[in-house]
C-alpha positions as a printed NumPy array, in Angstrom:
array([[-20.608, 183.479,  22.266],
       [-21.281, 185.104,  19.129],
       [-24.568, 185.238,  17.393],
       [-24.722, 184.336,  13.841],
       [-26.952, 186.463,  11.748],
       [-28.291, 184.88 ,   8.715],
       [-29.08 , 187.189,   5.925],
       [-30.9  , 186.426,   2.753],
       [-28.875, 186.803,  -0.372],
       [-29.829, 189.872,  -2.379],
       [-30.152, 187.997,  -5.628],
       [-33.007, 185.886,  -4.375],
       [-35.207, 188.895,  -3.714],
       [-34.871, 190.265,  -7.263],
       [-36.616, 188.117,  -9.818],
       [-34.869, 187.506, -13.072],
       [-36.979, 188.047, -16.193],
       [-38.136, 184.864, -17.807],
       [-37.314, 186.067, -21.328],
       [-34.004, 187.582, -22.281],
       [-34.839, 190.701, -24.338],
       [-31.286, 191.544, -25.375],
       [-31.312, 189.565, -28.668],
       [-34.685, 191.063, -29.6  ],
       [-33.432, 194.594, -29.005],
       [-30.296, 193.844, -31.033],
       [-32.388, 192.667, -33.99 ],
       [-34.614, 195.752, -33.794],
       [-31.571, 198.026, -33.854],
       [-30.074, 196.177, -36.829],
       [-33.341, 196.514, -38.772],
       [-33.608, 200.196, -37.852],
       [-30.048, 200.913, -38.959],
       [-30.64 , 198.972, -42.193],
       [-33.686, 201.083, -43.037],
       [-31.798, 204.264, -42.184],
       [-29.025, 203.293, -44.598],
       [-31.311, 202.122, -47.415],
       [-33.954, 204.887, -47.28 ],
       [-31.878, 207.613, -48.993],
       [-30.979, 205.219, -51.811],
       [-34.581, 204.297, -52.667],
       [-35.895, 205.979, -55.775],
       [-39.621, 206.553, -55.444],
       [-41.505, 207.205, -58.663],
       [-44.579, 209.35 , -58.679],
       [-47.146, 210.206, -61.263],
       [-48.592, 213.699, -61.321],
       [-52.263, 213.613, -62.136],
       [-54.224, 216.485, -63.579],
       [-56.455, 218.264, -61.085],
       [-60.056, 217.156, -61.291],
       [-61.969, 220.347, -61.862],
       [-65.047, 220.465, -64.038],
       [-64.064, 223.79 , -65.593],
       [-60.828, 222.516, -67.117],
       [-62.094, 219.366, -68.817],
       [-60.462, 218.829, -72.17 ],
       [-62.985, 218.057, -74.824],
       [-62.035, 215.508, -77.421],
       [-61.703, 216.74 , -80.936],
       [-64.79 , 215.925, -83.024],
       [-62.786, 214.283, -85.815],
       [-60.154, 212.656, -83.626],
       [-57.902, 210.037, -85.171],
       [-59.078, 206.998, -83.248],
       [-57.528, 203.575, -83.829],
       [-58.885, 200.5  , -82.054],
       [-57.199, 197.15 , -81.574],
       [-59.592, 194.331, -80.667],
       [-58.821, 191.186, -78.671],
       [-58.174, 189.182, -81.851],
       [-55.486, 191.743, -82.89 ],
       [-57.597, 193.227, -85.687],
       [-57.109, 196.932, -86.254],
       [-60.212, 199.078, -86.648],
       [-60.362, 202.63 , -87.978],
       [-63.634, 204.591, -88.059],
       [-65.712, 201.513, -87.311],
       [-64.315, 199.115, -89.909],
       [-61.419, 196.639, -89.908],
       [-58.324, 197.736, -91.77 ],
       [-54.824, 196.428, -92.498],
       [-51.628, 198.137, -91.408],
       [-50.768, 199.097, -95.002],
       [-54.163, 200.724, -95.589],
       [-54.014, 202.449, -92.208],
       [-50.574, 203.862, -92.967],
       [-51.827, 205.472, -96.198],
       [-54.822, 207.014, -94.436],
       [-52.739, 208.286, -91.518],
       [-50.208, 209.898, -93.868],
       [-53.061, 211.896, -95.412],
       [-54.355, 212.809, -91.938],
       [-50.861, 213.935, -90.915],
       [-50.653, 216.254, -93.926],
       [-54.112, 217.721, -93.294],
       [-53.793, 218.053, -89.512],
       [-50.136, 218.07 , -88.45 ],
       [-50.981, 218.844, -84.8  ],
       [-53.512, 216.012, -84.419],
       [-52.783, 213.372, -81.797],
       [-53.857, 209.815, -82.677],
       [-55.774, 207.931, -80.008],
       [-55.141, 204.211, -79.613],
       [-57.778, 202.089, -77.868],
       [-55.979, 198.804, -77.251],
       [-57.805, 195.768, -75.867],
       [-56.121, 194.168, -72.869],
       [-56.207, 190.735, -74.529],
       [-54.549, 191.947, -77.74 ],
       [-50.844, 191.255, -78.121],
       [-48.174, 193.806, -77.363],
       [-46.695, 193.287, -80.828],
       [-49.73 , 194.931, -82.437],
       [-49.336, 197.957, -80.166],
       [-45.624, 198.165, -80.962],
       [-46.15 , 197.962, -84.728],
       [-48.779, 200.73 , -84.561],
       [-46.487, 202.881, -82.426],
       [-43.576, 202.397, -84.824],
       [-45.796, 203.222, -87.8  ],
       [-47.062, 206.433, -86.168],
       [-43.47 , 207.475, -85.417],
       [-42.37 , 206.806, -89.001],
       [-45.276, 208.88 , -90.353],
       [-44.215, 211.835, -88.218],
       [-46.618, 211.945, -85.292],
       [-44.888, 213.151, -82.15 ],
       [-47.511, 212.033, -79.632],
       [-50.009, 209.255, -79.217],
       [-52.788, 208.893, -76.643],
       [-53.337, 205.404, -75.289],
       [-56.874, 205.07 , -73.987],
       [-57.417, 202.37 , -71.395],
       [-60.797, 201.091, -70.341],
       [-61.16 , 200.228, -66.644],
       [-62.085, 196.7  , -65.704]])
């Protein structure tokens, strides 16, 4: 007579995980490879800001050419409203007297872009090479 030995199957003793992680790992690898392929192509822009040291503060010129555009698209020069034609005549004289002067434009955020563009085009036609755009926070 032979004895029969019953053995437990090996698969019963090892528990199978309840969640299959293979698809999750596949997705993670695909995302990782995608980022590795795209990262060198990305063009990141940066803006270099001037160092903030009290000793190197640039003082504004006392008689700076300051032009303001209000929310209703009116152009102001030296505290009074002015038309583009009048402003062009005045700025031509300023350009002759101070060729290195840089006009400063204070443009209201509610004013239209067309006013800014017409002022910019006028300053270019007069012969100014630079223009400072002054933005107010808020």
